[in-house]
PDB file of C-alpha atoms and ligand atoms in Angstrom:
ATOM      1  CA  UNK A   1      -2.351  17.514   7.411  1.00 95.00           C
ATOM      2  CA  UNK A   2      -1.256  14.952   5.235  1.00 97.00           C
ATOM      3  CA  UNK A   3       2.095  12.434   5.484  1.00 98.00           C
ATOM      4  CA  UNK A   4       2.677  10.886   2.300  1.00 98.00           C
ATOM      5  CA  UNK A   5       4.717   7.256   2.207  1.00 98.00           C
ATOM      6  CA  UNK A   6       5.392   5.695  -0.835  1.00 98.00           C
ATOM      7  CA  UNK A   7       8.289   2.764  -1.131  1.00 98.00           C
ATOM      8  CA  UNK A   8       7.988  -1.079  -2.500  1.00 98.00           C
ATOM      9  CA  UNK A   9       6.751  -4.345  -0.904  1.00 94.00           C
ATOM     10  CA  UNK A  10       8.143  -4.769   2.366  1.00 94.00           C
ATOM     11  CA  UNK A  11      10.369  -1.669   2.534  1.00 97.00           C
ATOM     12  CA  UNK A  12       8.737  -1.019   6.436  1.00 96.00           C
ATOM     13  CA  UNK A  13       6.473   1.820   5.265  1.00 96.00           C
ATOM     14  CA  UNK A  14       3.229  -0.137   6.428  1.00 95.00           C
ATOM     15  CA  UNK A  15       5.122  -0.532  10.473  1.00 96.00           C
ATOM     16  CA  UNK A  16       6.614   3.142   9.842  1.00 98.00           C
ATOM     17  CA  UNK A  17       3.388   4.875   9.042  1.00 98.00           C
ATOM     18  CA  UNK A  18       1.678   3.525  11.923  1.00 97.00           C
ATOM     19  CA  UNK A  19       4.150   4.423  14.220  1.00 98.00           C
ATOM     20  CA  UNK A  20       4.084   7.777  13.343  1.00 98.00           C
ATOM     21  CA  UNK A  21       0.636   7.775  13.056  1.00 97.00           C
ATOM     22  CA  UNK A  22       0.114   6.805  17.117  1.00 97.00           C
ATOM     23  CA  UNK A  23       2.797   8.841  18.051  1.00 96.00           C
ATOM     24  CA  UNK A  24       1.451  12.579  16.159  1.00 97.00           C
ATOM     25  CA  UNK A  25      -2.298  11.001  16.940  1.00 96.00           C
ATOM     26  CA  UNK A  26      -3.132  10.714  13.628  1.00 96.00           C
ATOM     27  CA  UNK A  27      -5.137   8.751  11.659  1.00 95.00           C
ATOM     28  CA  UNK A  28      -3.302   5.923   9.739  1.00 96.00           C
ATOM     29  CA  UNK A  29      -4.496   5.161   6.263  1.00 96.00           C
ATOM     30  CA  UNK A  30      -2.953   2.176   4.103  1.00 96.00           C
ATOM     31  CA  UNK A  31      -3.814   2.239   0.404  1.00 97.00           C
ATOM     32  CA  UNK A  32      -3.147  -1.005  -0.195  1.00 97.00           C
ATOM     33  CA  UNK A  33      -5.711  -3.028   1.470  1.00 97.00           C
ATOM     34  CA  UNK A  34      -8.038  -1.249  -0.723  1.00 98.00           C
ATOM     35  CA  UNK A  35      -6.481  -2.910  -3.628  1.00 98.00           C
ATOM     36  CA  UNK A  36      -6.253  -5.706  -1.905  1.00 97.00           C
ATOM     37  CA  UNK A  37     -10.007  -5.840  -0.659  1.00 98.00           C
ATOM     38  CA  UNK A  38     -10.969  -5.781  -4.235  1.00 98.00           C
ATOM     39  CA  UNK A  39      -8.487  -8.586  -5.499  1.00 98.00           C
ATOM     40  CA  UNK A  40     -10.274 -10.654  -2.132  1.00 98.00           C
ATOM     41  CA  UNK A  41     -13.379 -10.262  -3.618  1.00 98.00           C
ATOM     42  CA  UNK A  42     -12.448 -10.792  -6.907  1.00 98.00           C
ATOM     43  CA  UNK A  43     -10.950 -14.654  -6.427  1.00 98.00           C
ATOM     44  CA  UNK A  44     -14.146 -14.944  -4.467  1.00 98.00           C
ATOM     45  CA  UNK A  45     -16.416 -14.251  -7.039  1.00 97.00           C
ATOM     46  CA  UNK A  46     -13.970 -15.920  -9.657  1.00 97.00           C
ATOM     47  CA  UNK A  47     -13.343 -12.060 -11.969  1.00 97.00           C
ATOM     48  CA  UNK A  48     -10.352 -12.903 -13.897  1.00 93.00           C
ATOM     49  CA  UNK A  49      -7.573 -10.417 -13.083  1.00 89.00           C
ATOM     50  CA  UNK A  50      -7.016  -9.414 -16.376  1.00 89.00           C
ATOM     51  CA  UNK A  51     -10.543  -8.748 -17.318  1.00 96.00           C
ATOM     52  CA  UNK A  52     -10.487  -4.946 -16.546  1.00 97.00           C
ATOM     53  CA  UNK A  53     -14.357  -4.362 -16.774  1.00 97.00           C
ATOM     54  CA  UNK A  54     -15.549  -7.023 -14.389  1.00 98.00           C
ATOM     55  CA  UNK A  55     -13.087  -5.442 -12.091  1.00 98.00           C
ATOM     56  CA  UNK A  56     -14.045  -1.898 -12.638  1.00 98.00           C
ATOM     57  CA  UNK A  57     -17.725  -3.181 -12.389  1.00 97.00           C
ATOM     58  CA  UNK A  58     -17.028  -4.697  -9.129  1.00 98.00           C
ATOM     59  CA  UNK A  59     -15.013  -2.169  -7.331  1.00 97.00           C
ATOM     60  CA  UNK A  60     -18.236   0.493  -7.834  1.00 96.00           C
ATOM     61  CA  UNK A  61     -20.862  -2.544  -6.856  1.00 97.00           C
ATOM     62  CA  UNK A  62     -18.695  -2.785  -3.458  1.00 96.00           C
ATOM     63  CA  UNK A  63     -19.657  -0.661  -0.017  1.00 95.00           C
ATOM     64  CA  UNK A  64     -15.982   0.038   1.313  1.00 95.00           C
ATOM     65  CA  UNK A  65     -15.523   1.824   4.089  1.00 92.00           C
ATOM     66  CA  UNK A  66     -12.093   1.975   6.099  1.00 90.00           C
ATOM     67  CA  UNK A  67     -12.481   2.951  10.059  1.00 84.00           C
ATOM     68  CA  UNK A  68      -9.958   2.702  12.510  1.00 86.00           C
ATOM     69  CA  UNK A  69      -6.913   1.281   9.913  1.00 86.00           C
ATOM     70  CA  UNK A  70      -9.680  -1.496   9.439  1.00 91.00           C
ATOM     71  CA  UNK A  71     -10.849  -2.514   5.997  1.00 95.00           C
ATOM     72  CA  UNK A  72     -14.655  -3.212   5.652  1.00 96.00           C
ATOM     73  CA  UNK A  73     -16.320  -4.340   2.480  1.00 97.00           C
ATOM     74  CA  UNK A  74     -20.012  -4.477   2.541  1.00 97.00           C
ATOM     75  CA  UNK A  75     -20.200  -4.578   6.456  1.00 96.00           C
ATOM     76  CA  UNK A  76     -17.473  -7.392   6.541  1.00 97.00           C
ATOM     77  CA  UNK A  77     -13.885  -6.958   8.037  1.00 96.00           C
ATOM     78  CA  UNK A  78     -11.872  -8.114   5.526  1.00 97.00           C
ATOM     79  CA  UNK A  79      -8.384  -7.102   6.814  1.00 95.00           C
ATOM     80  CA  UNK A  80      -7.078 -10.467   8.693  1.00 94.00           C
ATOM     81  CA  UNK A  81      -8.084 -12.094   4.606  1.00 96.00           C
ATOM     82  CA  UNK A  82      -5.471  -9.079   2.797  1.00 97.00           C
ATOM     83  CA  UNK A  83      -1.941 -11.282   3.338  1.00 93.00           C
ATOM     84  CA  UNK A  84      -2.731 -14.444   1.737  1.00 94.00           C
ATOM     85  CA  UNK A  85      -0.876 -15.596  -1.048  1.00 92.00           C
ATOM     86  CA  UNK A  86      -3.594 -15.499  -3.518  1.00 95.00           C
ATOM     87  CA  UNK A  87      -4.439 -11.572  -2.867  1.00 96.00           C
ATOM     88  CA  UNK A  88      -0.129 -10.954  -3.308  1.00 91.00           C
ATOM     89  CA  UNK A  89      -0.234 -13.021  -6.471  1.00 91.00           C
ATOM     90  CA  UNK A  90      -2.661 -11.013  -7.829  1.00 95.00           C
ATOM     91  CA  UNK A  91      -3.202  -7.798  -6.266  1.00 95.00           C
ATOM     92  CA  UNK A  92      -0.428  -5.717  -8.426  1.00 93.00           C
ATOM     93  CA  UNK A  93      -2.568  -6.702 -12.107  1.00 94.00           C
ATOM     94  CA  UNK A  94      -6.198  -5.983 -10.427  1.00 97.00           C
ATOM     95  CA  UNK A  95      -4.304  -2.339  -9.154  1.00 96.00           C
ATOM     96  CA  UNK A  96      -2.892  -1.878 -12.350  1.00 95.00           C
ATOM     97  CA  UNK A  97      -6.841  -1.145 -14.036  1.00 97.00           C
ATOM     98  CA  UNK A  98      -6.976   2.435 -14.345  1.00 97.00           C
ATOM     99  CA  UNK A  99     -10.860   3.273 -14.057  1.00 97.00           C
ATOM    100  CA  UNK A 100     -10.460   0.848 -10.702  1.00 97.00           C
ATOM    101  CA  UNK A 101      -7.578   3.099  -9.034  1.00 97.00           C
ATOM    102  CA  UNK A 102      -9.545   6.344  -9.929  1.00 97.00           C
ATOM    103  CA  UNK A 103     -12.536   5.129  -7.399  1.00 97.00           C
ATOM    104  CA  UNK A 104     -10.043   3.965  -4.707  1.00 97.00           C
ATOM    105  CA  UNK A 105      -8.161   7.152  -5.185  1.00 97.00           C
ATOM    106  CA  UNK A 106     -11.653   9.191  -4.518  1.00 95.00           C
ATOM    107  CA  UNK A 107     -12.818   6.786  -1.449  1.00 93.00           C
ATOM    108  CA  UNK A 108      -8.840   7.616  -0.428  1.00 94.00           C
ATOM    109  CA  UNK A 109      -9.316  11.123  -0.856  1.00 94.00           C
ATOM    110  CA  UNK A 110     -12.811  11.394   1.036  1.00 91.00           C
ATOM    111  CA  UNK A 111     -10.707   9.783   4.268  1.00 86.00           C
ATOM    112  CA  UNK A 112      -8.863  12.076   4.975  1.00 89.00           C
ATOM    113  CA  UNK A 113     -10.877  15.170   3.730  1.00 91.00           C
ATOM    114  CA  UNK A 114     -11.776  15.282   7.857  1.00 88.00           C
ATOM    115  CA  UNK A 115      -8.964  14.268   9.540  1.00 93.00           C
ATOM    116  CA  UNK A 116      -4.974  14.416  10.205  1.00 95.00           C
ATOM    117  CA  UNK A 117      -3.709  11.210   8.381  1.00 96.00           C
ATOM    118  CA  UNK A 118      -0.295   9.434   7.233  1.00 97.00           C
ATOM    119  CA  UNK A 119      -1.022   7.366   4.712  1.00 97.00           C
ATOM    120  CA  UNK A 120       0.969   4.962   2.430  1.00 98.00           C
ATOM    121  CA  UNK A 121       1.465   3.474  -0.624  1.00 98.00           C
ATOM    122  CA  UNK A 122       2.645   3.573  -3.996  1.00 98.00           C
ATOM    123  CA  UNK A 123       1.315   6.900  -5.411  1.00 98.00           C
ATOM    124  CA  UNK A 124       0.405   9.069  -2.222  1.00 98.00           C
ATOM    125  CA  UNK A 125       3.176  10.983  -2.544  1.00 98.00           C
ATOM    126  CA  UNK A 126       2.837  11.645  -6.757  1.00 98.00           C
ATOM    127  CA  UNK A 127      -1.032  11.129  -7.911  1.00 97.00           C
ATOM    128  CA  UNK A 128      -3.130  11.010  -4.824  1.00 98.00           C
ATOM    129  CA  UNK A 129      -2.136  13.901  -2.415  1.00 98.00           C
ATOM    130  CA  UNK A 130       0.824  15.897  -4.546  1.00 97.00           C
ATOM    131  CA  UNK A 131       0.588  18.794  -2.462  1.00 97.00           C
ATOM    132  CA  UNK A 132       0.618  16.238   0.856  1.00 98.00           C
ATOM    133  CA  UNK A 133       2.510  18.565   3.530  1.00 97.00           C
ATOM    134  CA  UNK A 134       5.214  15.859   3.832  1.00 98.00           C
ATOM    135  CA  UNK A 135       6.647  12.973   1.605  1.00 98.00           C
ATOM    136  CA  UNK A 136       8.897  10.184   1.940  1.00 98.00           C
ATOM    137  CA  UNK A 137       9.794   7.317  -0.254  1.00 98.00           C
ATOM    138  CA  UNK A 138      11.012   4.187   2.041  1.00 98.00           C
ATOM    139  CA  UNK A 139      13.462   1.716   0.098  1.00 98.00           C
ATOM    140  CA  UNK A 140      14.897  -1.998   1.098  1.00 98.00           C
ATOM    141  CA  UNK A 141      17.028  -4.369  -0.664  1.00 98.00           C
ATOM    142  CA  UNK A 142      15.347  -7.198  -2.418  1.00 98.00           C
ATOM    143  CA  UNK A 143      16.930  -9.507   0.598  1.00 98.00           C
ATOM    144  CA  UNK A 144      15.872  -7.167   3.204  1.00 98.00           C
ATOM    145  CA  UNK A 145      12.147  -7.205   1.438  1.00 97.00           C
ATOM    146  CA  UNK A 146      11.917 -10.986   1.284  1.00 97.00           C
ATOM    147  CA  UNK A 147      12.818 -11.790   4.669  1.00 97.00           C
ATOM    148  CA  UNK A 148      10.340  -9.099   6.184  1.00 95.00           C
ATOM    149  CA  UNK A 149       7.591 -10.848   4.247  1.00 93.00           C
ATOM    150  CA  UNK A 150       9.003 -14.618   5.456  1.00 94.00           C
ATOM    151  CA  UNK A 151       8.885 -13.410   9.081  1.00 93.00           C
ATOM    152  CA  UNK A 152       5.834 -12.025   8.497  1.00 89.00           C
ATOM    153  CA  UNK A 153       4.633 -16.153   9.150  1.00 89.00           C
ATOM    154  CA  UNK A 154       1.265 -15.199   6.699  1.00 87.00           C
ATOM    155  CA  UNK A 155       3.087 -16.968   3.848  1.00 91.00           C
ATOM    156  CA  UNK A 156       3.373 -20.486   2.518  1.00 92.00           C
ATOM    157  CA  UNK A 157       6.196 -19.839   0.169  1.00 95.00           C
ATOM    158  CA  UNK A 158       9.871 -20.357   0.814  1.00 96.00           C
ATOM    159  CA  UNK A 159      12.201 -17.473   1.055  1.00 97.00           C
ATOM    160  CA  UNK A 160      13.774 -17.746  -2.540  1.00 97.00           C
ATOM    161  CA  UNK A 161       9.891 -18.136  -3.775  1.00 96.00           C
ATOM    162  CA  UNK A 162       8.599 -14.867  -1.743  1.00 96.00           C
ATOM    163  CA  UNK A 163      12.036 -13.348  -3.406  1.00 97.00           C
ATOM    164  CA  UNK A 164      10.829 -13.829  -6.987  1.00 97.00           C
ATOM    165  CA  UNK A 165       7.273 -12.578  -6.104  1.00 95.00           C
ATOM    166  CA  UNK A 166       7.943  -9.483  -4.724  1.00 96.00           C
ATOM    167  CA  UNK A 167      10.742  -8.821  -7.078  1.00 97.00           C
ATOM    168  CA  UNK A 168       8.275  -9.964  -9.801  1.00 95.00           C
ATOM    169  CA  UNK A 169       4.979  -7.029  -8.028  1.00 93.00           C
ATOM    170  CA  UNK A 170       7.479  -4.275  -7.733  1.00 96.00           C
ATOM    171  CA  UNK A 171       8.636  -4.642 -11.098  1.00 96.00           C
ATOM    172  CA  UNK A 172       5.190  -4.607 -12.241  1.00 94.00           C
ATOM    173  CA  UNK A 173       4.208  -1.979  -9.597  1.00 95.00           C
ATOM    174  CA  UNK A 174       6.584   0.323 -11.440  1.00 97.00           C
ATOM    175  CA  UNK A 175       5.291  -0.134 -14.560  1.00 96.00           C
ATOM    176  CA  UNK A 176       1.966   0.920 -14.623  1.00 95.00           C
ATOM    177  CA  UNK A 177      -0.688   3.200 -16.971  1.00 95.00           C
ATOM    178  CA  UNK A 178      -1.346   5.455 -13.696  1.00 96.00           C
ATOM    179  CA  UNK A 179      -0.312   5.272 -10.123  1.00 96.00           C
ATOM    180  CA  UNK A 180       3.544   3.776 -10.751  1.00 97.00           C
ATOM    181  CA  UNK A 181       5.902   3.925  -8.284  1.00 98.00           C
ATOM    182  CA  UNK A 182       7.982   6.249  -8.471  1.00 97.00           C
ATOM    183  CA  UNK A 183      10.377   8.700  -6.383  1.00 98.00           C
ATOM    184  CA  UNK A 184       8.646  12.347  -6.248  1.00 98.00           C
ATOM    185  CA  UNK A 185      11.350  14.824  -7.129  1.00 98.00           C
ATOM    186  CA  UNK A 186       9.946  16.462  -3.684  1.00 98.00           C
ATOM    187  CA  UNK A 187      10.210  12.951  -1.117  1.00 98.00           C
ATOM    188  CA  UNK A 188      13.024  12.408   1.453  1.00 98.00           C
ATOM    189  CA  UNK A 189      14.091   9.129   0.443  1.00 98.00           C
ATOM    190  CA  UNK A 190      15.202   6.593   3.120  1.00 98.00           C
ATOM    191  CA  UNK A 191      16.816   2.854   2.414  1.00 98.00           C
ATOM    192  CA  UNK A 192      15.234   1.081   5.446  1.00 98.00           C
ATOM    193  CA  UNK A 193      17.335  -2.203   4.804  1.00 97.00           C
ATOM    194  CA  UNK A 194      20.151  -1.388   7.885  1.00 96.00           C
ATOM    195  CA  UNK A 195      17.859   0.336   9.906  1.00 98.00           C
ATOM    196  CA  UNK A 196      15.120  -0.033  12.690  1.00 97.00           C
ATOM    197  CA  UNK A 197      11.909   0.794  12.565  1.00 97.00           C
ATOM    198  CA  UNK A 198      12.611   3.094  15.756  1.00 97.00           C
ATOM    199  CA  UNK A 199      15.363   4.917  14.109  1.00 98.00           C
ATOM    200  CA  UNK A 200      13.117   5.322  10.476  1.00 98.00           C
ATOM    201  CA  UNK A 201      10.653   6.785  12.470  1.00 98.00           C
ATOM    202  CA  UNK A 202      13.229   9.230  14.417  1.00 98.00           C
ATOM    203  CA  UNK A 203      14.341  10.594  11.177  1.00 98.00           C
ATOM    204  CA  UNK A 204      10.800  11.163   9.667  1.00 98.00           C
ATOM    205  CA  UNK A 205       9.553  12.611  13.124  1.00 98.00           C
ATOM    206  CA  UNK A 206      12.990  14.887  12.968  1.00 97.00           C
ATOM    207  CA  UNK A 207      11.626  16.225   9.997  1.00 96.00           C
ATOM    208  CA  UNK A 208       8.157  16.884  10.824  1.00 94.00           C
ATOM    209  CA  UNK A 209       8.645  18.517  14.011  1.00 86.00           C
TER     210      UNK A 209
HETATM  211  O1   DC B   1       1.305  -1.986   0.060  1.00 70.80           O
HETATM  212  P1   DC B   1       0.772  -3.342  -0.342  1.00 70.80           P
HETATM  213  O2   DC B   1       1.863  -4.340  -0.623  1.00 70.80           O
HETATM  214  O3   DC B   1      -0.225  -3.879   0.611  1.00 70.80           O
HETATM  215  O4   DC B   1       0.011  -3.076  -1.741  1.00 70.80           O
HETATM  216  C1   DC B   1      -0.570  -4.140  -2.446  1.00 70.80           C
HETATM  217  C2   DC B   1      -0.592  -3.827  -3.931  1.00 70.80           C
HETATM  218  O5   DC B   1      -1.481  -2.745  -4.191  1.00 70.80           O
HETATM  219  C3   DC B   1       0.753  -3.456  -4.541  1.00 70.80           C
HETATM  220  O6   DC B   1       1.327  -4.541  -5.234  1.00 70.80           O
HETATM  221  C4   DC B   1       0.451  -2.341  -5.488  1.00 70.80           C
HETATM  222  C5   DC B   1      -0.934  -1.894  -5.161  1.00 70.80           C
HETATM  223  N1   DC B   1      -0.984  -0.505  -4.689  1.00 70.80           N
HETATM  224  C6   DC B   1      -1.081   0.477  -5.628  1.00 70.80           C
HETATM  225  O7   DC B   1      -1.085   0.182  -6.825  1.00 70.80           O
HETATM  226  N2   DC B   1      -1.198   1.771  -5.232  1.00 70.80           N
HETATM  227  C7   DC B   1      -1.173   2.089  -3.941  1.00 70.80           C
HETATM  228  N3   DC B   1      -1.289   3.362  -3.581  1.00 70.80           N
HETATM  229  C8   DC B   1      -1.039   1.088  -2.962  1.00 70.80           C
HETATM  230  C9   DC B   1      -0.918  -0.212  -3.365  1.00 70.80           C
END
């Protein structure tokens, strides 16, 4: 079984796709960090962003292996290093190389070959799992986006600052070769920004069971 969540920077689909997750017992799986694992290790091994075959080059060199919503690249736990403000300022160009997203969408698929798994990005619900048994698309208001991040406490920027770079990513996240975000003609779409995160998941869990 596969639940598909698509939706832009801070919409709530990482927090909603847990949730359900723990509540159906299944596993939870967020594409993201893989793109930002890579983007990590690129600024640490100083790959320019925009030089697509040193980044293609070093996503097949790396062992990545995610266990337990836990990103490890060879044998480290990167996930507490995913949030900076380096990895956001970057991570939307480095996932916008095409030969890079087609090995992250194979170690993606191999996850959940064995195993019940909501998982969520930007193109679960189009490229990566079409036929996924359910699909939503979570939405926020650029405000409503911006102040999730800020209370996040991971960043160093001010609120109009974290404004301009996520409205900056999703425009870019929208606008790529493969993998865009879009709306599947198939997703239940849901604009988070007046909601909780208890009453998202009550309407996705509705539909499910
Ligand atoms: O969900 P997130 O903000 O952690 O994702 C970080 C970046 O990774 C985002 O700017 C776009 C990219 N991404 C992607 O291209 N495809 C996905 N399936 C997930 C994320």
């Amino acid at each position: 079984m596969v639940i598909a969540i698509d939706g832009p920077a801070g919409s709530g689909k990482s927090t909603v796709a847990k949730r359900i997750a723990g509540i159906l017992g299944y596993a939870f799986l967020n594409s993201g960090s893989f793109y930002r694992g890579i983007t990590l290790l690129a600024l640490r091994n100083a790959i320019n962003p925009t030089d697509e075959q040193a980044l293609t080059a070093l996503a097949k060199s790396l062992s990545i292996e995610y266990a337990h919503s836990c990103l490890v690249i060879n044998g480290e736990d990167v996930e507490d290093k995913l949030h900076s403000d380096a990895v956001d300022a970057q991570v939307s160009a480095v996932s916008a190389v095409v030969p890079l997203r087609r090995i992250v969408n194979e170690k993606i698929r191999a996850v959940t070959e064995s195993q019940n798994v909501v998982c969520e990005g930007r193109d679960m619900t189009t490229t990566v799992f079409p036929d996924a048994d359910y699909k939503f698309y979570l939405d926020a208001s650029i405000d409503v986006q911006a102040t999730r991040r800020y209370q996040q406490g991971v960043s160093n920027l001010t609120l109009e600052e974290i404004k301009e770079t996520i409205r900056a990513r999703d425009e870019s996240d929208k606008n790529k070769a493969e993998g865009s975000l879009k709306i599947a003609s198939d997703a239940t779409y849901i604009d988070t920004s007046g909601l909780t995160v208890d009453k998202v998941c009550a309407i996705i869990i509705d539909l499910i069971i």
